[in-house]
mmCIF file with all atom_site columns, C-alpha atoms in Angstrom:
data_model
loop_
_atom_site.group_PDB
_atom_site.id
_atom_site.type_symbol
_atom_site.label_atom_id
_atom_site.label_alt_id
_atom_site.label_comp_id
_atom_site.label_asym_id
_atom_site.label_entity_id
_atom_site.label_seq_id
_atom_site.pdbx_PDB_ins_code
_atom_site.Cartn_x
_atom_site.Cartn_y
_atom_site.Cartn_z
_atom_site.occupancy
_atom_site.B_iso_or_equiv
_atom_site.pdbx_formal_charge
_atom_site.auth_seq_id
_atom_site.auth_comp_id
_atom_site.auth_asym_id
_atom_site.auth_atom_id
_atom_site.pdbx_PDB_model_num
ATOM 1  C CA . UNK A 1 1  ? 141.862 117.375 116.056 1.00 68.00 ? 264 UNK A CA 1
ATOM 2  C CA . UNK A 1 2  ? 140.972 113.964 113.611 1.00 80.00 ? 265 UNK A CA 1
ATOM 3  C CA . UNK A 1 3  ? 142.672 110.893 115.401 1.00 81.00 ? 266 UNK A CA 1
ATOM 4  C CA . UNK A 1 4  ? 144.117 109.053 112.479 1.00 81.00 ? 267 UNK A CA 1
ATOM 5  C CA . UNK A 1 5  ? 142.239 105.773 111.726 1.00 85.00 ? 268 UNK A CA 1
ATOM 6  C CA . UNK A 1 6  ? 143.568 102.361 112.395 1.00 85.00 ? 269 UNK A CA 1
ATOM 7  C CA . UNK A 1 7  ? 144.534 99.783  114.603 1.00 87.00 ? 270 UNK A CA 1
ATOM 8  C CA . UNK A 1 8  ? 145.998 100.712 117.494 1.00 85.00 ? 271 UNK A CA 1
ATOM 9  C CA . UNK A 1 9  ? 147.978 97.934  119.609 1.00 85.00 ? 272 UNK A CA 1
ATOM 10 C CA . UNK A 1 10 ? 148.203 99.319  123.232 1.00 87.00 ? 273 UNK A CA 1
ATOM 11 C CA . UNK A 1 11 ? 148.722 97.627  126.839 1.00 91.00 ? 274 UNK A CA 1
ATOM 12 C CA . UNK A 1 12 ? 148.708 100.018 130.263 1.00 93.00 ? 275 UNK A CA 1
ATOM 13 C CA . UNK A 1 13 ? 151.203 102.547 130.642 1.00 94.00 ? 276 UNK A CA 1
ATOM 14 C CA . UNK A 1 14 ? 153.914 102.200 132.867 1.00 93.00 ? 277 UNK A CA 1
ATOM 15 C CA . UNK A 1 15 ? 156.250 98.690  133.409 1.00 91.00 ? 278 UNK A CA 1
ATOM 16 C CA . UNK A 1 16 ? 157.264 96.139  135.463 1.00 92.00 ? 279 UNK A CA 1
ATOM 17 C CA . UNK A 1 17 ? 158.600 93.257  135.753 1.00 89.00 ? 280 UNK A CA 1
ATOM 18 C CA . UNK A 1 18 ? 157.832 89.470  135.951 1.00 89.00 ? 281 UNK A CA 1
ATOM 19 C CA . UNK A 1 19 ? 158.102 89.789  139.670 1.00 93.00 ? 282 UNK A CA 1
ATOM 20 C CA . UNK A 1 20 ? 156.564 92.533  140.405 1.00 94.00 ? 283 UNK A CA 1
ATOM 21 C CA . UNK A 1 21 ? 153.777 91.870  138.063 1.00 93.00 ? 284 UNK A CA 1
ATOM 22 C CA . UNK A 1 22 ? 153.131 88.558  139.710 1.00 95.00 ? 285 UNK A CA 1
ATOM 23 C CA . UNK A 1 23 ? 154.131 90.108  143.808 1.00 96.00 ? 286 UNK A CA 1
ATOM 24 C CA . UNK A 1 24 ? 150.918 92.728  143.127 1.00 95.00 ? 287 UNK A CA 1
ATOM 25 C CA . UNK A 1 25 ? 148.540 89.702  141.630 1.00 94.00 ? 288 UNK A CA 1
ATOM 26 C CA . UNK A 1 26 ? 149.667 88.256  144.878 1.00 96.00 ? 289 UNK A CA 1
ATOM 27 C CA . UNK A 1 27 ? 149.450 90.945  147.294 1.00 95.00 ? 290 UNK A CA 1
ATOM 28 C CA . UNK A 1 28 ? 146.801 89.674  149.344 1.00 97.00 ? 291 UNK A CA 1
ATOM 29 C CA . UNK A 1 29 ? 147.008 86.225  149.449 1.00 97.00 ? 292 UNK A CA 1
ATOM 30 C CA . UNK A 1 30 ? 149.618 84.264  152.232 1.00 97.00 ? 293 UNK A CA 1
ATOM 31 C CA . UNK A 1 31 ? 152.228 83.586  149.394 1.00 96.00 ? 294 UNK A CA 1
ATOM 32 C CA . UNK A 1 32 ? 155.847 84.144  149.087 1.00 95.00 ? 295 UNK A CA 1
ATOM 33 C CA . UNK A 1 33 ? 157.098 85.901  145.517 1.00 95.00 ? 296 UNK A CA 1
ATOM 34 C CA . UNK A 1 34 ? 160.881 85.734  145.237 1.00 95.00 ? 297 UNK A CA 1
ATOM 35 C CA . UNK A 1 35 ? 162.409 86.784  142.390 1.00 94.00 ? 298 UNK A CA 1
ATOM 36 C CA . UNK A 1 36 ? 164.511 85.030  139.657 1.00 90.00 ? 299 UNK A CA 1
ATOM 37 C CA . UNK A 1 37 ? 166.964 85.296  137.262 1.00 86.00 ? 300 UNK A CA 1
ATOM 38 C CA . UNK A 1 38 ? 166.369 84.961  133.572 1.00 80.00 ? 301 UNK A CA 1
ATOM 39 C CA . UNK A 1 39 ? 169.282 82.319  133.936 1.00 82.00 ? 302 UNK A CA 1
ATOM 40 C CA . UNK A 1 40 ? 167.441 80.838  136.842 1.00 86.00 ? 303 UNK A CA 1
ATOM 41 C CA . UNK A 1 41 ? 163.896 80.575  134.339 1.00 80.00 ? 304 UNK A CA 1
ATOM 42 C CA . UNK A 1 42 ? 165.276 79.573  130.794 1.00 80.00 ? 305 UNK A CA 1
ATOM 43 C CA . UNK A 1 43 ? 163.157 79.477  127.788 1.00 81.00 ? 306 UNK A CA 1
ATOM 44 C CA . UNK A 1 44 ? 163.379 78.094  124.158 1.00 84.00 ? 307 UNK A CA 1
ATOM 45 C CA . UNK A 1 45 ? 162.821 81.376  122.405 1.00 84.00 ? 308 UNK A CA 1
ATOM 46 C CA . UNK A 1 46 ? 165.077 84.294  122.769 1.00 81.00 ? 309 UNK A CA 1
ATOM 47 C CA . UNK A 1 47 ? 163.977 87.155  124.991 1.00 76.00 ? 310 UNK A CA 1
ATOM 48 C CA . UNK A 1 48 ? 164.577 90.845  124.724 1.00 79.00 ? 311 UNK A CA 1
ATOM 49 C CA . UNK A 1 49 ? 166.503 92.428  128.226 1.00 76.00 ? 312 UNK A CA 1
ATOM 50 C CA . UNK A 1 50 ? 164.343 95.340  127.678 1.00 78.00 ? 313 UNK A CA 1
ATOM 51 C CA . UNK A 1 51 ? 161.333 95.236  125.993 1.00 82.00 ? 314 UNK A CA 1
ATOM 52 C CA . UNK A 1 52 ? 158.656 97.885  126.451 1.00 86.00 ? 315 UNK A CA 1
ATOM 53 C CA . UNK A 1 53 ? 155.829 98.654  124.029 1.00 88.00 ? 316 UNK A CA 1
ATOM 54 C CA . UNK A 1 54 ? 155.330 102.439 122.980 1.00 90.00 ? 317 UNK A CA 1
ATOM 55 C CA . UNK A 1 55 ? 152.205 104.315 123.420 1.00 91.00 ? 318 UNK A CA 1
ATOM 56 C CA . UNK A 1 56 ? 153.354 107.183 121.680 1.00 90.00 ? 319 UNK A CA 1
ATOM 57 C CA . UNK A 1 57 ? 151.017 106.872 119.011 1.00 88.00 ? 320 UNK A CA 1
ATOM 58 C CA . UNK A 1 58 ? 147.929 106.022 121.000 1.00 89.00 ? 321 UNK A CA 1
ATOM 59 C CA . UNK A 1 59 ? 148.730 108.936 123.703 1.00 90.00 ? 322 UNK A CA 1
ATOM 60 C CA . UNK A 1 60 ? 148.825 111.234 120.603 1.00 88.00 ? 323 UNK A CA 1
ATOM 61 C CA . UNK A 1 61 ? 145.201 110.715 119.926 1.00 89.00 ? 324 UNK A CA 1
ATOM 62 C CA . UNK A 1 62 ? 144.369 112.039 123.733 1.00 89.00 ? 325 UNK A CA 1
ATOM 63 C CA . UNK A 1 63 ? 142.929 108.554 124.611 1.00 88.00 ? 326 UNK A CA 1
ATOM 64 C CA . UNK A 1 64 ? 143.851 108.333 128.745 1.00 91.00 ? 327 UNK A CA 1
ATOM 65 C CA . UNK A 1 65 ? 146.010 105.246 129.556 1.00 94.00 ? 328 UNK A CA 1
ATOM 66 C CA . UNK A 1 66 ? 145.879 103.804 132.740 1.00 96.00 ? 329 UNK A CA 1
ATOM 67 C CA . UNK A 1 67 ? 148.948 102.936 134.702 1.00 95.00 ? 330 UNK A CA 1
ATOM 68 C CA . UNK A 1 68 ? 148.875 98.963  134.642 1.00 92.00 ? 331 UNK A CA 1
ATOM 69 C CA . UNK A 1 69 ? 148.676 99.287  138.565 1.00 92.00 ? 332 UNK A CA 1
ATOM 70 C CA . UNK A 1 70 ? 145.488 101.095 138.219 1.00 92.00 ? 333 UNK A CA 1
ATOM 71 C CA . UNK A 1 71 ? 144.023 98.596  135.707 1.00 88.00 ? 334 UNK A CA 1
#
């Protein structure tokens, strides 16, 4: 089938957050990761609770995204 032309916006599939993004960058070096409240880590701008991207449209096309713990 034609894959519609355009931009596509993607990241890997899958989520995770903060903390266990930064425990896996970490995995193998002698550090401790502890977790932390959003209360605990405030910021100036309001953040979303939830806030996945969709790679509906990209995964449409057939293109093969990798898990972000495989990238």
């Amino acid at each position: 089938h034609q894959v519609p032309y355009g931009t596509y916006q993607l990241s890997n599939d899958d989520a995770c957050t903060w903390y266990e993004f930064a425990r896996e960058i970490l995995k193998d070096q002698d550090v401790e990761v502890s977790p932390v409240t959003s209360a605990e880590y405030p910021q100036k701008a309001y953040r979303p609770r939830h806030s996945i991207m969709s790679l509906a449209k990209v995964k449409e096309t057939g293109f093969a995204v990798p898990t972000w713990e495989e990238a």
